[in-house]
């Protein structure tokens, strides 16, 4: 009994030191404020004091995500059989050196491994690589950041860290951030980092450049928050439907989000223009995400509706390209299964989020997909072609039902189980074997 009590006391000491840390989705934004009197092993490993006089500290953090996935009729094809499923594991580890409020050096390693996955891609299997390495220099309201880094903006419809897949994405970039009172703005010049099989070989992709300006105005009368952005994508080769060529695309857009009492809204629109080989780009999108939040016995519940229109190319033989390019969106755009990407698409998406207990959450959503244009393909989240338009005139892609349970043991250990069922529409039946698809996954995430 005495031994048991000592073990529990030591475990409680570790947890106590963790509970006064605030972990963020972007780990370079972690807030670490461990009680200086706490001399637990965790504290000593988490925060190292280099110099109290210059306020120099070295922080460490890590995250491990283990995920089991199973597909039935993957890619709507009954011939792609994997009766046992497969495992994906992603480990992230960072070191963060801070000198006062003026200088910082941040580094993060990423290891992504696929087990029993047939023909994994480089996003699923990337054993060890340098994911982030940048320096920050702060001067009053301005911050300069240069190096390999994650970029994350707005609702992640256009620029995201790609959290869903097994490898997060990064950019080699120079960025200037201005932040004062209710206004903030970023200007950046970047190249996408392409994942490759092997160790320490993820290199800058000279063929994919992203330049942008992204601003946020907070606490605006009537609309709450407004984002305004202008982005430029340059690629040496892109493919849309049956055409390939160089792409120079500009995206101008805005997003309005906030709430009125228990009603929450998120509205975004963007227009794209530029050149795709000899064609003029004329693409656009509009999305609305609205939900109502209420409490039942102090548990938060949400019921809402998302809808979006994402343009597709209308006439293949003319001098215009109307296919919207979502640039670098979140990988799990319509759920972890990531079956369809946000190009040439109409989507209506009711959803429900329920807090069943203090630690258990249940989510359910239902998507109905159509092609915006019957003359264009449907695409994956990375904008590669899933099925071109040559085999069907139908617009109906299909219906998707998703559900998940999320259990938070504490904010350091989270378990999720989820499932997706896709009912094939006429377009999928015309261009593939057209079988209905089932996807299930179980995920255990540890954050330190």
Short mmCIF file of C-alpha atoms in Angstrom, two decimals:
data_model
loop_
_atom_site.label_atom_id
_atom_site.label_comp_id
_atom_site.label_asym_id
_atom_site.label_seq_id
_atom_site.Cartn_x
_atom_site.Cartn_y
_atom_site.Cartn_z
CA UNK A 1 0.00 0.00 0.00
CA UNK A 2 2.80 2.42 0.89
CA UNK A 3 4.49 1.76 -2.46
CA UNK A 4 1.20 2.38 -4.27
CA UNK A 5 0.68 5.70 -2.47
CA UNK A 6 4.22 6.86 -3.38
CA UNK A 7 3.67 5.99 -7.06
CA UNK A 8 0.37 7.87 -7.14
CA UNK A 9 1.96 10.87 -5.43
CA UNK A 10 4.75 11.00 -8.01
CA UNK A 11 2.23 10.67 -10.86
CA UNK A 12 0.14 13.48 -9.38
CA UNK A 13 3.22 15.69 -9.18
CA UNK A 14 3.87 15.23 -12.88
CA UNK A 15 0.27 15.95 -13.78
CA UNK A 16 0.21 19.02 -11.57
CA UNK A 17 3.17 20.55 -13.38
CA UNK A 18 1.52 19.80 -16.73
CA UNK A 19 -1.80 21.33 -15.79
CA UNK A 20 -0.34 24.82 -15.56
CA UNK A 21 0.89 24.63 -19.15
CA UNK A 22 -1.24 25.74 -22.08
CA UNK A 23 -0.69 23.70 -25.23
CA UNK A 24 -1.70 25.21 -28.58
CA UNK A 25 -2.63 23.74 -31.95
CA UNK A 26 0.44 25.51 -33.33
CA UNK A 27 3.02 24.30 -30.85
CA UNK A 28 5.23 27.37 -31.27
CA UNK A 29 2.41 29.27 -29.55
CA UNK A 30 2.55 27.10 -26.40
CA UNK A 31 2.38 29.01 -23.12
CA UNK A 32 4.67 27.40 -20.56
CA UNK A 33 4.55 28.75 -17.03
CA UNK A 34 5.57 25.97 -14.70
CA UNK A 35 5.80 26.89 -11.02
CA UNK A 36 9.48 27.56 -10.35
CA UNK A 37 9.21 25.75 -7.01
CA UNK A 38 8.15 22.53 -8.71
CA UNK A 39 11.23 20.34 -9.10
CA UNK A 40 9.57 17.29 -10.65
CA UNK A 41 11.29 15.38 -13.43
CA UNK A 42 8.77 16.73 -15.89
CA UNK A 43 9.54 20.34 -14.90
CA UNK A 44 13.29 19.83 -15.22
CA UNK A 45 12.88 18.32 -18.69
CA UNK A 46 10.26 20.81 -19.87
CA UNK A 47 11.97 24.07 -19.01
CA UNK A 48 15.69 24.76 -18.64
CA UNK A 49 16.86 28.10 -17.31
CA UNK A 50 19.92 29.35 -19.20
CA UNK A 51 20.14 32.83 -17.69
CA UNK A 52 17.71 34.50 -15.32
CA UNK A 53 19.38 37.86 -15.88
CA UNK A 54 18.70 37.87 -19.63
CA UNK A 55 15.49 35.83 -19.21
CA UNK A 56 16.84 33.06 -21.43
CA UNK A 57 15.01 29.74 -21.32
CA UNK A 58 15.01 26.52 -23.34
CA UNK A 59 11.64 24.75 -23.60
CA UNK A 60 10.80 21.31 -24.93
CA UNK A 61 7.54 19.75 -26.10
CA UNK A 62 6.33 16.66 -27.89
CA UNK A 63 3.27 15.03 -29.35
CA UNK A 64 2.50 11.49 -30.52
CA UNK A 65 -0.55 10.43 -32.52
CA UNK A 66 -1.23 6.75 -33.16
CA UNK A 67 -4.06 6.03 -35.55
CA UNK A 68 -5.70 2.86 -36.88
CA UNK A 69 -7.58 3.17 -40.18
CA UNK A 70 -9.75 0.75 -42.10
CA UNK A 71 -11.36 1.15 -45.53
CA UNK A 72 -13.98 -0.98 -47.15
CA UNK A 73 -14.12 -0.37 -50.92
CA UNK A 74 -11.39 2.28 -50.82
CA UNK A 75 -11.71 4.67 -53.78
CA UNK A 76 -15.16 3.13 -54.38
CA UNK A 77 -13.51 -0.08 -55.64
CA UNK A 78 -14.32 -3.48 -54.12
CA UNK A 79 -11.07 -4.88 -55.56
CA UNK A 80 -8.97 -2.78 -53.19
CA UNK A 81 -9.21 -5.06 -50.18
CA UNK A 82 -7.39 -4.74 -46.88
CA UNK A 83 -9.15 -6.90 -44.33
CA UNK A 84 -6.90 -5.87 -41.44
CA UNK A 85 -6.54 -2.11 -41.91
CA UNK A 86 -3.31 -0.27 -41.13
CA UNK A 87 -1.59 1.92 -38.56
CA UNK A 88 -0.28 5.47 -38.93
CA UNK A 89 1.96 7.03 -36.30
CA UNK A 90 3.17 10.62 -36.14
CA UNK A 91 5.63 11.98 -33.59
CA UNK A 92 6.55 15.66 -33.22
CA UNK A 93 9.27 16.97 -30.92
CA UNK A 94 10.34 20.58 -30.49
CA UNK A 95 12.97 22.70 -28.79
CA UNK A 96 12.30 26.40 -28.25
CA UNK A 97 15.01 28.85 -27.20
CA UNK A 98 13.74 32.24 -26.00
CA UNK A 99 15.90 35.20 -25.04
CA UNK A 100 13.72 37.79 -23.34
CA UNK A 101 10.96 39.06 -25.60
CA UNK A 102 13.23 39.96 -28.50
CA UNK A 103 14.74 36.75 -29.89
CA UNK A 104 13.71 33.17 -30.41
CA UNK A 105 14.99 30.00 -32.13
CA UNK A 106 12.39 27.27 -32.69
CA UNK A 107 13.06 23.79 -34.08
CA UNK A 108 10.75 20.81 -34.57
CA UNK A 109 11.31 17.27 -35.84
CA UNK A 110 8.58 15.14 -37.40
CA UNK A 111 8.43 11.37 -37.83
CA UNK A 112 5.56 9.81 -39.80
CA UNK A 113 5.36 6.04 -40.14
CA UNK A 114 2.87 3.74 -41.89
CA UNK A 115 2.52 0.12 -40.73
CA UNK A 116 0.79 -2.50 -42.94
CA UNK A 117 -0.30 0.21 -45.37
CA UNK A 118 -0.11 -0.97 -48.98
CA UNK A 119 1.73 1.55 -51.17
CA UNK A 120 1.88 4.45 -48.70
CA UNK A 121 2.45 7.92 -50.08
CA UNK A 122 5.17 10.31 -48.76
CA UNK A 123 2.65 12.06 -46.51
CA UNK A 124 1.85 8.75 -44.80
CA UNK A 125 5.45 7.46 -44.71
CA UNK A 126 8.12 10.08 -43.93
CA UNK A 127 10.27 8.50 -41.17
CA UNK A 128 12.27 11.49 -39.92
CA UNK A 129 12.66 15.05 -41.10
CA UNK A 130 13.14 18.62 -40.03
CA UNK A 131 9.62 20.00 -39.94
CA UNK A 132 10.30 23.51 -38.59
CA UNK A 133 13.40 25.62 -37.98
CA UNK A 134 13.00 29.39 -37.74
CA UNK A 135 14.12 32.46 -35.86
CA UNK A 136 11.96 35.30 -34.54
CA UNK A 137 13.16 38.85 -33.97
CA UNK A 138 10.69 41.16 -32.23
CA UNK A 139 10.67 44.94 -32.29
CA UNK A 140 7.71 46.52 -30.49
CA UNK A 141 4.62 45.68 -32.57
CA UNK A 142 6.56 44.03 -35.40
CA UNK A 143 7.89 40.49 -35.58
CA UNK A 144 10.24 39.11 -38.24
CA UNK A 145 10.25 35.36 -38.80
CA UNK A 146 12.48 33.51 -41.25
CA UNK A 147 12.97 29.80 -41.84
CA UNK A 148 10.92 26.61 -42.20
CA UNK A 149 7.57 27.10 -40.51
CA UNK A 150 3.91 26.17 -40.42
CA UNK A 151 1.45 28.67 -41.89
CA UNK A 152 -2.12 28.78 -40.64
CA UNK A 153 -4.76 31.36 -41.54
CA UNK A 154 -8.46 31.89 -41.02
CA UNK A 155 -10.74 28.88 -41.31
CA UNK A 156 -7.94 26.80 -42.95
CA UNK A 157 -9.85 26.73 -46.22
CA UNK A 158 -6.81 28.06 -48.12
CA UNK A 159 -3.72 27.81 -45.90
CA UNK A 160 -3.45 25.12 -43.24
CA UNK A 161 -0.97 22.92 -41.38
CA UNK A 162 -2.74 19.83 -42.84
CA UNK A 163 -3.47 18.29 -39.45
CA UNK A 164 -5.62 15.36 -40.61
CA UNK A 165 -3.06 13.39 -42.68
CA UNK A 166 -0.03 11.71 -41.12
CA UNK A 167 2.43 14.52 -41.95
CA UNK A 168 1.79 18.19 -41.28
CA UNK A 169 2.93 20.59 -43.98
CA UNK A 170 5.42 23.44 -43.78
CA UNK A 171 6.83 26.30 -45.84
CA UNK A 172 10.28 27.82 -46.19
CA UNK A 173 9.25 31.41 -45.65
CA UNK A 174 10.02 34.97 -44.67
CA UNK A 175 7.19 36.61 -42.71
CA UNK A 176 6.54 39.99 -41.14
CA UNK A 177 3.77 40.28 -38.55
CA UNK A 178 2.26 43.51 -37.25
CA UNK A 179 0.00 43.34 -34.20
CA UNK A 180 -1.51 46.25 -32.35
CA UNK A 181 -4.78 46.57 -30.46
CA UNK A 182 -7.58 45.25 -32.67
CA UNK A 183 -5.57 44.88 -35.87
CA UNK A 184 -3.01 42.35 -37.03
CA UNK A 185 -1.47 41.63 -40.43
CA UNK A 186 1.00 39.19 -41.96
CA UNK A 187 3.00 39.58 -45.15
CA UNK A 188 4.95 36.53 -46.30
CA UNK A 189 7.02 35.12 -49.15
CA UNK A 190 7.29 31.34 -49.15
CA UNK A 191 8.00 28.10 -50.95
CA UNK A 192 6.10 24.93 -50.17
CA UNK A 193 8.07 22.06 -48.59
CA UNK A 194 7.38 18.81 -50.40
CA UNK A 195 7.33 15.58 -48.39
CA UNK A 196 9.57 12.83 -49.75
CA UNK A 197 10.27 9.22 -48.76
CA UNK A 198 13.37 8.87 -46.57
CA UNK A 199 15.12 10.79 -43.81
CA UNK A 200 15.99 14.48 -43.75
CA UNK A 201 15.27 15.00 -47.44
CA UNK A 202 12.14 17.20 -47.41
CA UNK A 203 13.43 20.08 -49.50
CA UNK A 204 12.14 23.37 -50.75
CA UNK A 205 9.85 22.96 -53.76
CA UNK A 206 11.12 25.52 -56.26
CA UNK A 207 8.12 24.82 -58.46
CA UNK A 208 5.54 26.00 -55.88
CA UNK A 209 5.69 29.56 -54.54
CA UNK A 210 3.14 31.27 -52.28
CA UNK A 211 3.15 35.00 -51.55
CA UNK A 212 0.52 36.63 -49.40
CA UNK A 213 -0.95 39.35 -47.25
CA UNK A 214 -3.45 38.39 -44.53
CA UNK A 215 -5.08 40.85 -42.14
CA UNK A 216 -7.52 40.63 -39.23
CA UNK A 217 -9.67 43.37 -37.74
CA UNK A 218 -11.26 42.45 -34.40
CA UNK A 219 -14.30 43.79 -32.51
CA UNK A 220 -15.79 45.58 -35.49
CA UNK A 221 -19.29 46.97 -34.94
CA UNK A 222 -22.09 44.76 -36.32
CA UNK A 223 -19.80 42.09 -37.85
CA UNK A 224 -17.38 41.35 -34.94
CA UNK A 225 -14.33 40.12 -36.87
CA UNK A 226 -13.18 40.63 -40.47
CA UNK A 227 -10.32 39.02 -42.36
CA UNK A 228 -9.10 40.42 -45.67
CA UNK A 229 -6.45 38.68 -47.74
CA UNK A 230 -4.60 38.64 -51.06
CA UNK A 231 -2.60 35.56 -52.06
CA UNK A 232 -0.50 34.67 -55.08
CA UNK A 233 0.32 31.09 -56.08
CA UNK A 234 2.92 30.29 -58.74
CA UNK A 235 3.41 26.71 -59.92
CA UNK A 236 5.50 25.48 -62.83
CA UNK A 237 2.96 22.77 -63.58
CA UNK A 238 -0.65 22.18 -62.53
CA UNK A 239 -3.37 19.94 -63.94
CA UNK A 240 -7.07 20.76 -64.16
CA UNK A 241 -9.38 18.23 -65.74
CA UNK A 242 -7.59 17.26 -68.99
CA UNK A 243 -5.16 20.21 -69.23
CA UNK A 244 -1.70 20.79 -67.73
CA UNK A 245 0.52 23.86 -67.66
CA UNK A 246 2.05 26.63 -65.60
CA UNK A 247 -0.18 28.49 -63.14
CA UNK A 248 -0.01 32.03 -61.78
CA UNK A 249 -3.12 32.52 -59.64
CA UNK A 250 -4.22 35.38 -57.38
CA UNK A 251 -6.83 34.95 -54.65
CA UNK A 252 -8.60 37.96 -53.15
CA UNK A 253 -11.06 37.28 -50.36
CA UNK A 254 -12.67 38.16 -47.08
CA UNK A 255 -14.10 36.36 -44.08
CA UNK A 256 -16.62 37.64 -41.51
CA UNK A 257 -17.08 35.67 -38.31
CA UNK A 258 -18.36 36.10 -34.79
CA UNK A 259 -21.55 35.66 -32.85
CA UNK A 260 -24.74 37.36 -31.76
CA UNK A 261 -25.67 35.86 -28.41
CA UNK A 262 -25.88 32.08 -28.98
CA UNK A 263 -25.85 32.35 -32.77
CA UNK A 264 -22.43 31.91 -34.42
CA UNK A 265 -21.62 32.71 -38.02
CA UNK A 266 -18.63 32.30 -40.36
CA UNK A 267 -19.00 33.63 -43.90
CA UNK A 268 -16.21 33.63 -46.48
CA UNK A 269 -15.91 34.55 -50.16
CA UNK A 270 -12.94 34.57 -52.52
CA UNK A 271 -12.31 35.36 -56.18
CA UNK A 272 -9.37 34.03 -58.18
CA UNK A 273 -7.78 35.57 -61.27
CA UNK A 274 -4.55 35.13 -63.20
CA UNK A 275 -3.20 32.83 -65.92
CA UNK A 276 -3.13 29.09 -66.49
CA UNK A 277 -0.98 28.64 -69.59
CA UNK A 278 -3.00 30.54 -72.22
CA UNK A 279 -6.22 30.59 -70.25
CA UNK A 280 -7.52 33.37 -68.01
CA UNK A 281 -8.42 32.23 -64.50
CA UNK A 282 -11.90 33.27 -63.35
CA UNK A 283 -12.83 31.19 -60.31
CA UNK A 284 -14.70 31.86 -57.07
CA UNK A 285 -16.13 30.36 -53.93
CA UNK A 286 -18.63 31.26 -51.24
CA UNK A 287 -19.16 29.45 -47.96
CA UNK A 288 -21.37 29.90 -44.90
CA UNK A 289 -21.02 28.09 -41.59
CA UNK A 290 -23.72 28.92 -39.07
CA UNK A 291 -24.64 27.19 -35.85
CA UNK A 292 -26.63 27.70 -32.68
CA UNK A 293 -25.05 26.86 -29.32
CA UNK A 294 -27.02 26.05 -26.19
CA UNK A 295 -26.49 24.34 -22.84
CA UNK A 296 -28.15 21.27 -21.39
CA UNK A 297 -27.20 20.72 -17.75
CA UNK A 298 -24.08 22.86 -18.27
CA UNK A 299 -23.02 20.79 -21.31
CA UNK A 300 -22.45 22.66 -24.58
CA UNK A 301 -24.47 21.53 -27.61
CA UNK A 302 -24.29 22.83 -31.18
CA UNK A 303 -26.55 22.38 -34.17
CA UNK A 304 -25.66 24.01 -37.46
CA UNK A 305 -25.52 24.09 -41.23
CA UNK A 306 -22.58 24.57 -43.56
CA UNK A 307 -22.95 25.23 -47.26
CA UNK A 308 -20.50 26.18 -49.96
CA UNK A 309 -20.23 26.70 -53.68
CA UNK A 310 -16.81 26.15 -55.25
CA UNK A 311 -16.64 26.90 -58.96
CA UNK A 312 -15.60 24.47 -61.70
CA UNK A 313 -14.60 24.87 -65.32
CA UNK A 314 -17.61 25.32 -67.60
CA UNK A 315 -16.26 24.99 -71.16
CA UNK A 316 -13.02 23.11 -71.71
CA UNK A 317 -12.34 24.55 -75.16
CA UNK A 318 -12.63 28.25 -74.31
CA UNK A 319 -9.92 30.63 -73.05
CA UNK A 320 -11.08 30.66 -69.42
CA UNK A 321 -10.47 28.36 -66.45
CA UNK A 322 -13.15 28.52 -63.75
CA UNK A 323 -11.79 25.73 -61.53
CA UNK A 324 -11.19 27.05 -58.02
CA UNK A 325 -7.83 26.11 -56.49
CA UNK A 326 -8.02 25.78 -52.66
CA UNK A 327 -4.21 26.20 -52.47
CA UNK A 328 -3.10 24.42 -49.26
CA UNK A 329 -6.30 23.52 -47.35
CA UNK A 330 -6.68 21.30 -44.30
CA UNK A 331 -6.17 17.71 -45.39
CA UNK A 332 -9.28 16.33 -43.69
CA UNK A 333 -11.52 18.85 -45.42
CA UNK A 334 -14.69 16.75 -45.28
CA UNK A 335 -13.67 14.41 -42.49
CA UNK A 336 -10.60 12.31 -41.78
CA UNK A 337 -11.35 9.98 -44.70
CA UNK A 338 -10.43 12.88 -47.04
CA UNK A 339 -12.33 11.49 -49.98
CA UNK A 340 -13.06 14.71 -51.90
CA UNK A 341 -11.35 18.08 -52.11
CA UNK A 342 -12.88 21.59 -52.33
CA UNK A 343 -12.80 22.21 -56.09
CA UNK A 344 -15.73 22.11 -58.53
CA UNK A 345 -18.10 21.33 -55.71
CA UNK A 346 -21.45 22.17 -54.17
CA UNK A 347 -21.82 20.96 -50.60
CA UNK A 348 -24.68 21.13 -48.11
CA UNK A 349 -23.63 20.00 -44.66
CA UNK A 350 -25.86 19.90 -41.54
CA UNK A 351 -24.06 18.91 -38.34
CA UNK A 352 -24.56 18.27 -34.64
CA UNK A 353 -22.01 18.49 -31.81
CA UNK A 354 -22.93 17.22 -28.36
CA UNK A 355 -21.11 17.24 -25.05
CA UNK A 356 -22.36 14.05 -23.42
CA UNK A 357 -20.29 14.32 -20.24
CA UNK A 358 -17.50 16.55 -19.02
CA UNK A 359 -14.99 14.45 -20.95
CA UNK A 360 -17.02 12.73 -23.70
CA UNK A 361 -18.12 14.44 -26.93
CA UNK A 362 -20.18 13.21 -29.87
CA UNK A 363 -20.21 14.74 -33.36
CA UNK A 364 -22.33 13.84 -36.37
CA UNK A 365 -22.57 15.40 -39.82
CA UNK A 366 -24.15 14.67 -43.18
CA UNK A 367 -22.79 15.95 -46.50
CA UNK A 368 -24.50 16.07 -49.86
CA UNK A 369 -22.07 16.61 -52.78
CA UNK A 370 -22.62 17.72 -56.35
CA UNK A 371 -20.23 18.86 -59.04
CA UNK A 372 -20.60 22.59 -59.65
CA UNK A 373 -19.89 21.99 -63.34
CA UNK A 374 -20.52 18.76 -65.25
CA UNK A 375 -17.64 19.70 -67.58
CA UNK A 376 -15.00 19.53 -64.86
CA UNK A 377 -13.36 16.80 -62.79
CA UNK A 378 -13.61 16.14 -59.07
CA UNK A 379 -10.39 16.64 -57.11
CA UNK A 380 -8.58 15.45 -54.02
CA UNK A 381 -7.76 17.91 -51.19
CA UNK A 382 -4.29 18.45 -52.71
CA UNK A 383 -5.97 19.48 -56.01
CA UNK A 384 -4.83 16.38 -57.88
CA UNK A 385 -7.51 14.88 -60.11
CA UNK A 386 -9.61 12.13 -58.55
CA UNK A 387 -11.84 11.46 -61.60
CA UNK A 388 -11.94 13.58 -64.76
CA UNK A 389 -15.16 14.62 -66.46
CA UNK A 390 -14.88 12.46 -69.57
CA UNK A 391 -16.93 9.54 -68.28
CA UNK A 392 -20.14 11.19 -67.05
CA UNK A 393 -22.52 14.12 -67.45
CA UNK A 394 -24.05 13.62 -64.02
CA UNK A 395 -23.46 16.17 -61.26
CA UNK A 396 -24.42 14.07 -58.24
CA UNK A 397 -21.27 12.80 -56.49
CA UNK A 398 -22.86 11.24 -53.43
CA UNK A 399 -23.87 11.54 -49.77
CA UNK A 400 -21.57 11.17 -46.79
CA UNK A 401 -22.50 10.40 -43.17
CA UNK A 402 -19.90 10.84 -40.47
CA UNK A 403 -19.89 10.34 -36.71
CA UNK A 404 -17.26 10.43 -33.98
CA UNK A 405 -16.81 10.03 -30.23
CA UNK A 406 -14.05 12.01 -28.57
CA UNK A 407 -12.93 11.24 -25.00
CA UNK A 408 -10.54 13.62 -23.24
CA UNK A 409 -8.88 11.81 -20.36
CA UNK A 410 -7.24 15.16 -19.68
CA UNK A 411 -5.82 17.80 -21.98
CA UNK A 412 -2.73 15.65 -22.53
CA UNK A 413 -4.37 12.38 -23.57
CA UNK A 414 -7.25 12.19 -26.05
CA UNK A 415 -8.94 9.18 -27.67
CA UNK A 416 -11.17 9.43 -30.75
CA UNK A 417 -13.15 6.82 -32.63
CA UNK A 418 -14.94 7.76 -35.83
CA UNK A 419 -16.61 6.41 -38.93
CA UNK A 420 -17.64 7.62 -42.38
CA UNK A 421 -20.09 6.07 -44.81
CA UNK A 422 -20.21 7.32 -48.41
CA UNK A 423 -23.20 6.55 -50.61
CA UNK A 424 -22.10 6.76 -54.25
CA UNK A 425 -23.99 9.07 -56.59
CA UNK A 426 -24.42 8.71 -60.34
CA UNK A 427 -21.13 10.43 -61.18
CA UNK A 428 -19.08 8.06 -58.98
CA UNK A 429 -20.96 5.09 -60.43
CA UNK A 430 -20.26 6.27 -63.98
CA UNK A 431 -16.50 6.84 -63.60
CA UNK A 432 -15.54 4.05 -61.15
CA UNK A 433 -16.77 0.73 -59.80
CA UNK A 434 -19.17 2.87 -57.82
CA UNK A 435 -19.28 0.87 -54.61
CA UNK A 436 -20.38 2.54 -51.41
CA UNK A 437 -17.42 3.18 -49.11
CA UNK A 438 -16.96 2.64 -45.37
CA UNK A 439 -14.13 4.19 -43.37
CA UNK A 440 -13.36 3.78 -39.66
CA UNK A 441 -10.53 5.11 -37.50
CA UNK A 442 -9.35 5.11 -33.91
CA UNK A 443 -6.84 7.73 -32.73
CA UNK A 444 -4.88 8.12 -29.51
CA UNK A 445 -3.08 11.45 -29.07
CA UNK A 446 -0.55 12.25 -26.35
CA UNK A 447 0.56 15.88 -25.90
CA UNK A 448 3.50 16.84 -23.70
#
